Amino acid sequence: MSHSLDRRRIVIYLAFAFGIAWVTSLVIYLTGGLGESPILIPQLNVSLALVLLAGPVMWSPAMAHVLTRLFTGEGWEQTFLRPRLRRGWPYWLIAWLAPGVLTIGGMAIFFLLFPRHYDPSLGMLRQMLSAQLPEGIDVEALNLRTLAAVQVAQALLLSPVLNGVATFGEEFGWRAYLQPKLMGLGQRRGLVLTGVIWGVWHWPAILMGYNYGFDYPGAPFLGPLAMVWFTVTLGVLLGWLTLKGKSVWPAVIGHGAINGVAGLGTIFLQGTPNTLLGPTPVGAIGGVGFALLASGVLVLLRSDRGSEQNG
C-alpha cells in the first residue's frame, strides 16, 4: 500500500478542473456577471450565466477526471462508480438525511440569535410566489404555511435525487479522483485539503456575488474565505461518506441534498442579514452543524496516515 503522492496527475487534474471552470467564469463576468447576464429563455428566466454555471463550471471537475485519465493513460480502475449499496446503504441514508437536519438546525440557531430577521408571515415566500405564479391567482388566498411545509418536505425527500445530475459533475471529480490522490497525506489531511481546493475553485463565482451577495462586511473578499470554511466542513462529511461507502454515490446524494435545502432559510427571512453568518449553511452560524459533524469525523479517523481508498 503506497502513501506516495502522484503529484503529476494531481497537477494535471487541477489544471483541467480550474482551467475549465475559471475560463468559463471569466466569460460569465465579461457578459454581465451573475446579475446582468443575457437571458436565453425569457419564459423560464434562464440566463447565459445559469447555463454556464450548471454546465461547464459544475461539470469541470468530472471533465477534468476524464481528461486526466485520457491524457496520462491512467486507465479506468478505481473510478468509485460502483454503488456498493448492499454494504454501503447506511452511508447513503446519512447522506440523504444529514444535510437537511443540519441545515434546519443551523437555520433555527441563526433565527434564535437574530430574531429580527425571522418573518413568521413568510413575506419572502409571498414575494417569490407573486413573481412566479400566473396572473389571476391570489397569493393572499393561499395557505403559505402549508406551501412552506410542502417545500421543506420536497427539499428533504426529493432534492438528493433531483439535484444528483448536477452534483455528480462535481463529486466525480473531487471525491472520486482528487481525494484518492491526496490520501497519501493521510485521511484527515487529504479530506481537509480536498475541501480547501474545492472552496478555492468556487472563488470566481463568489466574487461575482454567488451565495453571499455583496451586502456583507468585507465584501467581496471575506465571502471566498467563508466559502472555503464551508467546503472544508461539508467536504469532510462527503469525503468520509465516500471512504466508508467506497463509492462516489453517497457524496452525490449528500451534495444534492445540501443544494436542495440550503435556501430554506430564505423563505423565513426578513431584512438584510450578514450572509457570512446565515441563515443558509454557507454562513458560520447556519453551517455550525456541519462544522461540528466534520470535527467529529476527523476525531473518529484513527490515524492521520490513513490508507488510500479502494474503489
mmCIF file of C-alpha atoms in Angstrom:
data_model
loop_
_atom_site.group_PDB
_atom_site.id
_atom_site.type_symbol
_atom_site.label_atom_id
_atom_site.label_comp_id
_atom_site.label_asym_id
_atom_site.label_seq_id
_atom_site.Cartn_x
_atom_site.Cartn_y
_atom_site.Cartn_z
ATOM 1 C CA MET A 1 0.000 0.000 0.000
ATOM 2 C CA SER A 2 1.626 3.237 -1.149
ATOM 3 C CA HIS A 3 1.458 6.533 0.679
ATOM 4 C CA SER A 4 3.214 8.461 -2.082
ATOM 5 C CA LEU A 5 1.502 11.307 -3.920
ATOM 6 C CA ASP A 6 1.016 11.166 -7.654
ATOM 7 C CA ARG A 7 1.918 14.846 -7.975
ATOM 8 C CA ARG A 8 1.950 14.860 -11.757
ATOM 9 C CA ARG A 9 -1.614 13.633 -12.106
ATOM 10 C CA ILE A 10 -2.780 15.915 -9.280
ATOM 11 C CA VAL A 11 -1.343 18.968 -11.036
ATOM 12 C CA ILE A 12 -2.783 17.942 -14.402
ATOM 13 C CA TYR A 13 -6.182 17.293 -12.853
ATOM 14 C CA LEU A 14 -6.233 20.678 -11.087
ATOM 15 C CA ALA A 15 -5.154 22.447 -14.269
ATOM 16 C CA PHE A 16 -8.119 20.957 -16.131
ATOM 17 C CA ALA A 17 -10.646 21.484 -13.304
ATOM 18 C CA PHE A 18 -9.662 25.069 -12.543
ATOM 19 C CA GLY A 19 -8.935 25.966 -16.142
ATOM 20 C CA ILE A 20 -12.355 24.956 -17.461
ATOM 21 C CA ALA A 21 -14.250 26.482 -14.527
ATOM 22 C CA TRP A 22 -12.334 29.735 -14.261
ATOM 23 C CA VAL A 23 -12.241 30.431 -18.015
ATOM 24 C CA THR A 24 -16.000 29.838 -18.121
ATOM 25 C CA SER A 25 -16.418 32.143 -15.117
ATOM 26 C CA LEU A 26 -14.456 34.813 -16.978
ATOM 27 C CA VAL A 27 -16.952 34.515 -19.838
ATOM 28 C CA ILE A 28 -19.783 34.990 -17.324
ATOM 29 C CA TYR A 29 -18.058 38.056 -15.875
ATOM 30 C CA LEU A 30 -17.430 39.613 -19.299
ATOM 31 C CA THR A 31 -21.044 39.085 -20.399
ATOM 32 C CA GLY A 32 -22.655 40.834 -17.447
ATOM 33 C CA GLY A 33 -21.803 38.690 -14.448
ATOM 34 C CA LEU A 34 -24.496 36.916 -12.492
ATOM 35 C CA GLY A 35 -26.816 39.896 -12.169
ATOM 36 C CA GLU A 36 -26.877 41.237 -15.743
ATOM 37 C CA SER A 37 -26.321 38.101 -17.777
ATOM 38 C CA PRO A 38 -28.201 37.864 -21.106
ATOM 39 C CA ILE A 39 -31.492 35.970 -20.869
ATOM 40 C CA LEU A 40 -31.560 32.996 -23.216
ATOM 41 C CA ILE A 41 -35.039 31.641 -22.419
ATOM 42 C CA PRO A 42 -37.314 34.500 -21.270
ATOM 43 C CA GLN A 43 -40.246 32.224 -20.415
ATOM 44 C CA LEU A 44 -38.146 30.389 -17.838
ATOM 45 C CA ASN A 45 -35.831 33.288 -16.954
ATOM 46 C CA VAL A 46 -32.826 31.167 -17.927
ATOM 47 C CA SER A 47 -29.720 33.300 -18.339
ATOM 48 C CA LEU A 48 -26.396 32.628 -20.002
ATOM 49 C CA ALA A 49 -24.761 32.676 -16.553
ATOM 50 C CA LEU A 50 -27.124 29.985 -15.286
ATOM 51 C CA VAL A 51 -26.417 27.753 -18.278
ATOM 52 C CA LEU A 52 -22.657 28.184 -17.953
ATOM 53 C CA LEU A 53 -22.678 27.613 -14.191
ATOM 54 C CA ALA A 54 -24.835 24.495 -14.447
ATOM 55 C CA GLY A 55 -22.844 23.216 -17.415
ATOM 56 C CA PRO A 56 -19.105 23.801 -17.875
ATOM 57 C CA VAL A 57 -18.477 25.160 -14.371
ATOM 58 C CA MET A 58 -20.232 22.492 -12.292
ATOM 59 C CA TRP A 59 -19.110 19.722 -14.633
ATOM 60 C CA SER A 60 -15.490 20.857 -14.874
ATOM 61 C CA PRO A 61 -14.312 18.510 -12.043
ATOM 62 C CA ALA A 62 -15.865 15.492 -13.799
ATOM 63 C CA MET A 63 -14.498 16.585 -17.161
ATOM 64 C CA ALA A 64 -11.085 17.025 -15.551
ATOM 65 C CA HIS A 65 -11.328 13.489 -14.148
ATOM 66 C CA VAL A 66 -11.939 12.019 -17.603
ATOM 67 C CA LEU A 67 -9.413 14.244 -19.362
ATOM 68 C CA THR A 68 -6.667 13.480 -16.843
ATOM 69 C CA ARG A 69 -7.125 9.734 -17.230
ATOM 70 C CA LEU A 70 -7.032 10.074 -21.006
ATOM 71 C CA PHE A 71 -4.088 12.471 -21.030
ATOM 72 C CA THR A 72 -1.939 10.409 -18.665
ATOM 73 C CA GLY A 73 -3.042 6.959 -19.790
ATOM 74 C CA GLU A 74 -4.053 6.106 -16.247
ATOM 75 C CA GLY A 75 -6.778 3.661 -17.129
ATOM 76 C CA TRP A 76 -10.210 3.328 -15.576
ATOM 77 C CA GLU A 77 -9.710 1.438 -12.344
ATOM 78 C CA GLN A 78 -10.897 2.904 -9.041
ATOM 79 C CA THR A 79 -13.466 5.276 -10.507
ATOM 80 C CA PHE A 80 -15.787 4.829 -7.481
ATOM 81 C CA LEU A 81 -18.796 4.389 -9.753
ATOM 82 C CA ARG A 82 -19.922 1.063 -8.285
ATOM 83 C CA PRO A 83 -22.870 1.805 -5.972
ATOM 84 C CA ARG A 84 -21.960 -0.845 -3.335
ATOM 85 C CA LEU A 85 -25.437 -0.352 -1.912
ATOM 86 C CA ARG A 86 -25.652 -3.703 -0.115
ATOM 87 C CA ARG A 87 -22.988 -2.800 2.454
ATOM 88 C CA GLY A 88 -22.867 0.938 1.962
ATOM 89 C CA TRP A 89 -26.569 1.754 2.405
ATOM 90 C CA PRO A 90 -26.112 3.330 5.881
ATOM 91 C CA TYR A 91 -23.879 5.977 4.300
ATOM 92 C CA TRP A 92 -26.419 6.612 1.563
ATOM 93 C CA LEU A 93 -29.016 7.160 4.301
ATOM 94 C CA ILE A 94 -26.743 9.529 6.220
ATOM 95 C CA ALA A 95 -26.048 11.427 3.000
ATOM 96 C CA TRP A 96 -29.770 11.725 2.295
ATOM 97 C CA LEU A 97 -30.885 12.915 5.738
ATOM 98 C CA ALA A 98 -27.981 14.631 7.470
ATOM 99 C CA PRO A 99 -27.765 17.768 5.262
ATOM 100 C CA GLY A 100 -31.417 18.601 5.859
ATOM 101 C CA VAL A 101 -31.228 18.057 9.612
ATOM 102 C CA LEU A 102 -28.021 20.079 9.923
ATOM 103 C CA THR A 103 -29.321 22.885 7.694
ATOM 104 C CA ILE A 104 -32.593 23.247 9.580
ATOM 105 C CA GLY A 105 -30.729 23.110 12.892
ATOM 106 C CA GLY A 106 -28.307 25.833 11.844
ATOM 107 C CA MET A 107 -31.168 27.936 10.491
ATOM 108 C CA ALA A 108 -33.024 27.626 13.803
ATOM 109 C CA ILE A 109 -29.925 28.688 15.763
ATOM 110 C CA PHE A 110 -29.448 31.688 13.477
ATOM 111 C CA PHE A 111 -33.024 32.895 13.943
ATOM 112 C CA LEU A 112 -32.827 32.373 17.708
ATOM 113 C CA LEU A 113 -29.731 34.565 17.815
ATOM 114 C CA PHE A 114 -31.137 37.116 15.345
ATOM 115 C CA PRO A 115 -34.930 37.069 15.829
ATOM 116 C CA ARG A 116 -35.302 40.393 13.988
ATOM 117 C CA HIS A 117 -34.561 38.536 10.760
ATOM 118 C CA TYR A 118 -37.286 35.926 11.292
ATOM 119 C CA ASP A 119 -40.532 36.633 9.467
ATOM 120 C CA PRO A 120 -43.416 34.450 10.708
ATOM 121 C CA SER A 121 -45.663 35.923 7.999
ATOM 122 C CA LEU A 122 -43.455 34.374 5.260
ATOM 123 C CA GLY A 123 -43.282 37.632 3.328
ATOM 124 C CA MET A 124 -40.330 36.429 1.257
ATOM 125 C CA LEU A 125 -42.252 33.349 0.144
ATOM 126 C CA ARG A 126 -45.183 35.576 -0.755
ATOM 127 C CA GLN A 127 -42.939 37.724 -2.939
ATOM 128 C CA MET A 128 -41.452 34.700 -4.686
ATOM 129 C CA LEU A 129 -44.906 33.252 -5.420
ATOM 130 C CA SER A 130 -46.179 36.584 -6.702
ATOM 131 C CA ALA A 131 -43.329 36.684 -9.201
ATOM 132 C CA GLN A 132 -43.740 33.075 -10.340
ATOM 133 C CA LEU A 133 -47.469 32.325 -10.355
ATOM 134 C CA PRO A 134 -49.661 33.145 -13.368
ATOM 135 C CA GLU A 135 -51.773 36.308 -13.278
ATOM 136 C CA GLY A 136 -55.166 35.866 -11.717
ATOM 137 C CA ILE A 137 -54.048 33.699 -8.809
ATOM 138 C CA ASP A 138 -54.476 35.492 -5.495
ATOM 139 C CA VAL A 139 -51.354 34.791 -3.438
ATOM 140 C CA GLU A 140 -53.067 36.127 -0.318
ATOM 141 C CA ALA A 141 -55.657 33.369 -0.593
ATOM 142 C CA LEU A 142 -53.019 30.645 -0.459
ATOM 143 C CA ASN A 143 -52.036 28.886 2.737
ATOM 144 C CA LEU A 144 -48.406 29.939 2.884
ATOM 145 C CA ARG A 145 -47.562 27.758 5.869
ATOM 146 C CA THR A 146 -48.781 24.666 4.044
ATOM 147 C CA LEU A 147 -46.804 25.654 0.961
ATOM 148 C CA ALA A 148 -43.721 26.211 3.102
ATOM 149 C CA ALA A 149 -44.150 22.767 4.681
ATOM 150 C CA VAL A 150 -44.501 21.202 1.220
ATOM 151 C CA GLN A 151 -41.372 22.983 0.053
ATOM 152 C CA VAL A 152 -39.421 21.766 3.083
ATOM 153 C CA ALA A 153 -40.627 18.184 2.571
ATOM 154 C CA GLN A 154 -39.762 18.289 -1.119
ATOM 155 C CA ALA A 155 -36.304 19.639 -0.361
ATOM 156 C CA LEU A 156 -35.654 16.931 2.219
ATOM 157 C CA LEU A 157 -37.046 13.969 0.286
ATOM 158 C CA LEU A 158 -36.616 14.690 -3.422
ATOM 159 C CA SER A 159 -33.690 17.078 -3.822
ATOM 160 C CA PRO A 160 -30.986 14.428 -3.311
ATOM 161 C CA VAL A 161 -32.206 12.716 -6.490
ATOM 162 C CA LEU A 162 -33.362 15.750 -8.469
ATOM 163 C CA ASN A 163 -30.039 17.530 -7.950
ATOM 164 C CA GLY A 164 -27.927 14.423 -8.469
ATOM 165 C CA VAL A 165 -27.253 15.054 -12.161
ATOM 166 C CA ALA A 166 -25.674 18.421 -11.409
ATOM 167 C CA THR A 167 -23.786 17.365 -8.286
ATOM 168 C CA PHE A 168 -22.323 14.300 -9.998
ATOM 169 C CA GLY A 169 -20.350 16.737 -12.137
ATOM 170 C CA GLU A 170 -18.506 17.930 -9.045
ATOM 171 C CA GLU A 171 -18.336 14.752 -6.984
ATOM 172 C CA PHE A 172 -16.978 12.540 -9.766
ATOM 173 C CA GLY A 173 -14.046 14.930 -9.780
ATOM 174 C CA TRP A 174 -13.395 15.969 -6.193
ATOM 175 C CA ARG A 175 -14.332 12.837 -4.275
ATOM 176 C CA ALA A 176 -13.798 10.159 -6.952
ATOM 177 C CA TYR A 177 -10.482 11.429 -8.350
ATOM 178 C CA LEU A 178 -8.716 14.164 -6.370
ATOM 179 C CA GLN A 179 -9.463 12.831 -2.879
ATOM 180 C CA PRO A 180 -7.981 9.368 -3.515
ATOM 181 C CA LYS A 181 -4.875 11.030 -4.924
ATOM 182 C CA LEU A 182 -4.467 13.022 -1.694
ATOM 183 C CA MET A 183 -4.881 10.066 0.654
ATOM 184 C CA GLY A 184 -1.104 9.693 0.701
ATOM 185 C CA LEU A 185 -1.136 12.659 3.077
ATOM 186 C CA GLY A 186 -3.327 10.707 5.480
ATOM 187 C CA GLN A 187 -7.092 10.633 5.636
ATOM 188 C CA ARG A 188 -7.513 13.761 7.732
ATOM 189 C CA ARG A 189 -5.150 15.905 5.730
ATOM 190 C CA GLY A 190 -6.495 14.504 2.478
ATOM 191 C CA LEU A 191 -10.110 15.284 3.369
ATOM 192 C CA VAL A 192 -9.313 18.798 4.585
ATOM 193 C CA LEU A 193 -7.095 19.658 1.618
ATOM 194 C CA THR A 194 -9.730 18.422 -0.830
ATOM 195 C CA GLY A 195 -12.211 20.751 0.877
ATOM 196 C CA VAL A 196 -9.826 23.718 0.679
ATOM 197 C CA ILE A 197 -9.203 23.148 -3.033
ATOM 198 C CA TRP A 198 -12.928 22.751 -3.630
ATOM 199 C CA GLY A 199 -13.589 26.082 -1.914
ATOM 200 C CA VAL A 200 -10.920 27.959 -3.862
ATOM 201 C CA TRP A 201 -12.388 26.542 -7.081
ATOM 202 C CA HIS A 202 -15.617 28.430 -6.174
ATOM 203 C CA TRP A 203 -13.891 31.804 -5.824
ATOM 204 C CA PRO A 204 -14.766 33.402 -9.200
ATOM 205 C CA ALA A 205 -18.485 32.777 -8.644
ATOM 206 C CA ILE A 206 -18.309 34.004 -5.043
ATOM 207 C CA LEU A 207 -16.523 37.189 -6.146
ATOM 208 C CA MET A 208 -19.421 37.762 -8.555
ATOM 209 C CA GLY A 209 -21.901 37.585 -5.667
ATOM 210 C CA TYR A 210 -22.872 33.910 -5.665
ATOM 211 C CA ASN A 211 -24.095 32.581 -2.272
ATOM 212 C CA TYR A 212 -23.153 35.697 -0.250
ATOM 213 C CA GLY A 213 -24.082 38.635 -2.479
ATOM 214 C CA PHE A 214 -22.190 41.844 -1.788
ATOM 215 C CA ASP A 215 -24.002 43.324 1.205
ATOM 216 C CA TYR A 216 -21.808 41.970 3.988
ATOM 217 C CA PRO A 217 -18.803 43.309 5.927
ATOM 218 C CA GLY A 218 -15.593 42.821 3.968
ATOM 219 C CA ALA A 219 -17.376 42.147 0.665
ATOM 220 C CA PRO A 220 -16.436 40.666 -1.679
ATOM 221 C CA PHE A 221 -13.201 39.320 -0.193
ATOM 222 C CA LEU A 222 -14.428 37.644 3.002
ATOM 223 C CA GLY A 223 -17.024 35.645 1.058
ATOM 224 C CA PRO A 224 -14.415 33.455 -0.673
ATOM 225 C CA LEU A 225 -12.773 32.705 2.688
ATOM 226 C CA ALA A 226 -16.144 31.841 4.223
ATOM 227 C CA MET A 227 -16.788 29.530 1.292
ATOM 228 C CA VAL A 228 -13.548 27.666 1.939
ATOM 229 C CA TRP A 229 -14.605 27.133 5.558
ATOM 230 C CA PHE A 230 -17.928 25.713 4.408
ATOM 231 C CA THR A 231 -16.445 23.451 1.731
ATOM 232 C CA VAL A 232 -13.962 22.067 4.240
ATOM 233 C CA THR A 233 -16.723 21.179 6.704
ATOM 234 C CA LEU A 234 -19.044 19.774 4.044
ATOM 235 C CA GLY A 235 -16.134 18.192 2.173
ATOM 236 C CA VAL A 236 -15.006 16.264 5.252
ATOM 237 C CA LEU A 237 -18.513 14.803 5.562
ATOM 238 C CA LEU A 238 -18.834 13.959 1.848
ATOM 239 C CA GLY A 239 -15.288 12.610 1.752
ATOM 240 C CA TRP A 240 -15.900 10.415 4.787
ATOM 241 C CA LEU A 241 -19.092 9.063 3.183
ATOM 242 C CA THR A 242 -17.068 8.233 0.072
ATOM 243 C CA LEU A 243 -14.400 6.497 2.145
ATOM 244 C CA LYS A 244 -16.856 4.444 4.180
ATOM 245 C CA GLY A 245 -19.252 3.716 1.333
ATOM 246 C CA LYS A 246 -16.373 3.010 -1.102
ATOM 247 C CA SER A 247 -18.425 4.790 -3.742
ATOM 248 C CA VAL A 248 -18.972 8.303 -5.025
ATOM 249 C CA TRP A 249 -22.760 7.988 -4.895
ATOM 250 C CA PRO A 250 -23.275 8.851 -1.206
ATOM 251 C CA ALA A 251 -21.349 12.080 -1.864
ATOM 252 C CA VAL A 252 -23.505 12.795 -4.928
ATOM 253 C CA ILE A 253 -26.634 12.293 -2.835
ATOM 254 C CA GLY A 254 -25.315 14.373 0.070
ATOM 255 C CA HIS A 255 -24.274 17.209 -2.223
ATOM 256 C CA GLY A 256 -27.657 17.100 -3.945
ATOM 257 C CA ALA A 257 -29.374 17.208 -0.568
ATOM 258 C CA ILE A 258 -27.466 20.282 0.609
ATOM 259 C CA ASN A 259 -28.135 22.082 -2.668
ATOM 260 C CA GLY A 260 -31.824 21.367 -2.226
ATOM 261 C CA VAL A 261 -32.177 22.512 1.386
ATOM 262 C CA ALA A 262 -29.610 25.327 1.530
ATOM 263 C CA GLY A 263 -32.112 28.015 0.570
ATOM 264 C CA LEU A 264 -34.846 27.061 3.047
ATOM 265 C CA GLY A 265 -33.838 29.792 5.476
ATOM 266 C CA THR A 266 -34.596 32.488 2.927
ATOM 267 C CA ILE A 267 -38.343 31.818 2.928
ATOM 268 C CA PHE A 268 -38.466 32.796 6.621
ATOM 269 C CA LEU A 269 -36.161 35.766 6.190
ATOM 270 C CA GLN A 270 -36.731 39.474 6.540
ATOM 271 C CA GLY A 271 -34.289 42.330 6.498
ATOM 272 C CA THR A 272 -30.681 42.104 5.369
ATOM 273 C CA PRO A 273 -28.697 39.646 7.496
ATOM 274 C CA ASN A 274 -24.933 39.208 7.429
ATOM 275 C CA THR A 275 -24.705 36.345 4.948
ATOM 276 C CA LEU A 276 -21.329 35.364 6.369
ATOM 277 C CA LEU A 277 -23.306 34.209 9.417
ATOM 278 C CA GLY A 278 -26.515 32.743 7.965
ATOM 279 C CA PRO A 279 -29.274 31.720 7.770
ATOM 280 C CA THR A 280 -28.058 29.422 4.981
ATOM 281 C CA PRO A 281 -25.457 26.750 5.771
ATOM 282 C CA VAL A 282 -22.704 28.624 3.911
ATOM 283 C CA GLY A 283 -22.742 31.049 6.858
ATOM 284 C CA ALA A 284 -20.750 30.366 10.021
ATOM 285 C CA ILE A 285 -23.849 30.055 12.233
ATOM 286 C CA GLY A 286 -26.094 28.447 9.636
ATOM 287 C CA GLY A 287 -23.393 25.858 8.997
ATOM 288 C CA VAL A 288 -22.428 25.185 12.609
ATOM 289 C CA GLY A 289 -23.897 21.683 12.449
ATOM 290 C CA PHE A 290 -21.678 20.772 9.512
ATOM 291 C CA ALA A 291 -18.635 22.109 11.358
ATOM 292 C CA LEU A 292 -19.428 20.044 14.452
ATOM 293 C CA LEU A 293 -20.051 16.887 12.461
ATOM 294 C CA ALA A 294 -16.865 17.394 10.438
ATOM 295 C CA SER A 295 -14.915 17.822 13.672
ATOM 296 C CA GLY A 296 -16.370 14.559 14.947
ATOM 297 C CA VAL A 297 -15.431 12.767 11.736
ATOM 298 C CA LEU A 298 -11.846 13.998 11.957
ATOM 299 C CA VAL A 299 -11.620 12.856 15.569
ATOM 300 C CA LEU A 300 -13.003 9.432 14.686
ATOM 301 C CA LEU A 301 -10.446 8.814 11.977
ATOM 302 C CA ARG A 302 -7.933 6.736 13.873
ATOM 303 C CA SER A 303 -4.833 7.753 12.010
ATOM 304 C CA ASP A 304 -3.618 10.883 10.269
ATOM 305 C CA ARG A 305 -1.797 8.500 7.939
ATOM 306 C CA GLY A 306 -4.771 6.565 6.652
ATOM 307 C CA SER A 307 -4.800 4.120 3.820
ATOM 308 C CA GLU A 308 -5.789 5.007 0.285
ATOM 309 C CA GLN A 309 -9.357 4.417 -0.799
ATOM 310 C CA ASN A 310 -10.270 1.283 -2.666
ATOM 311 C CA GLY A 311 -12.772 1.847 -5.427
#
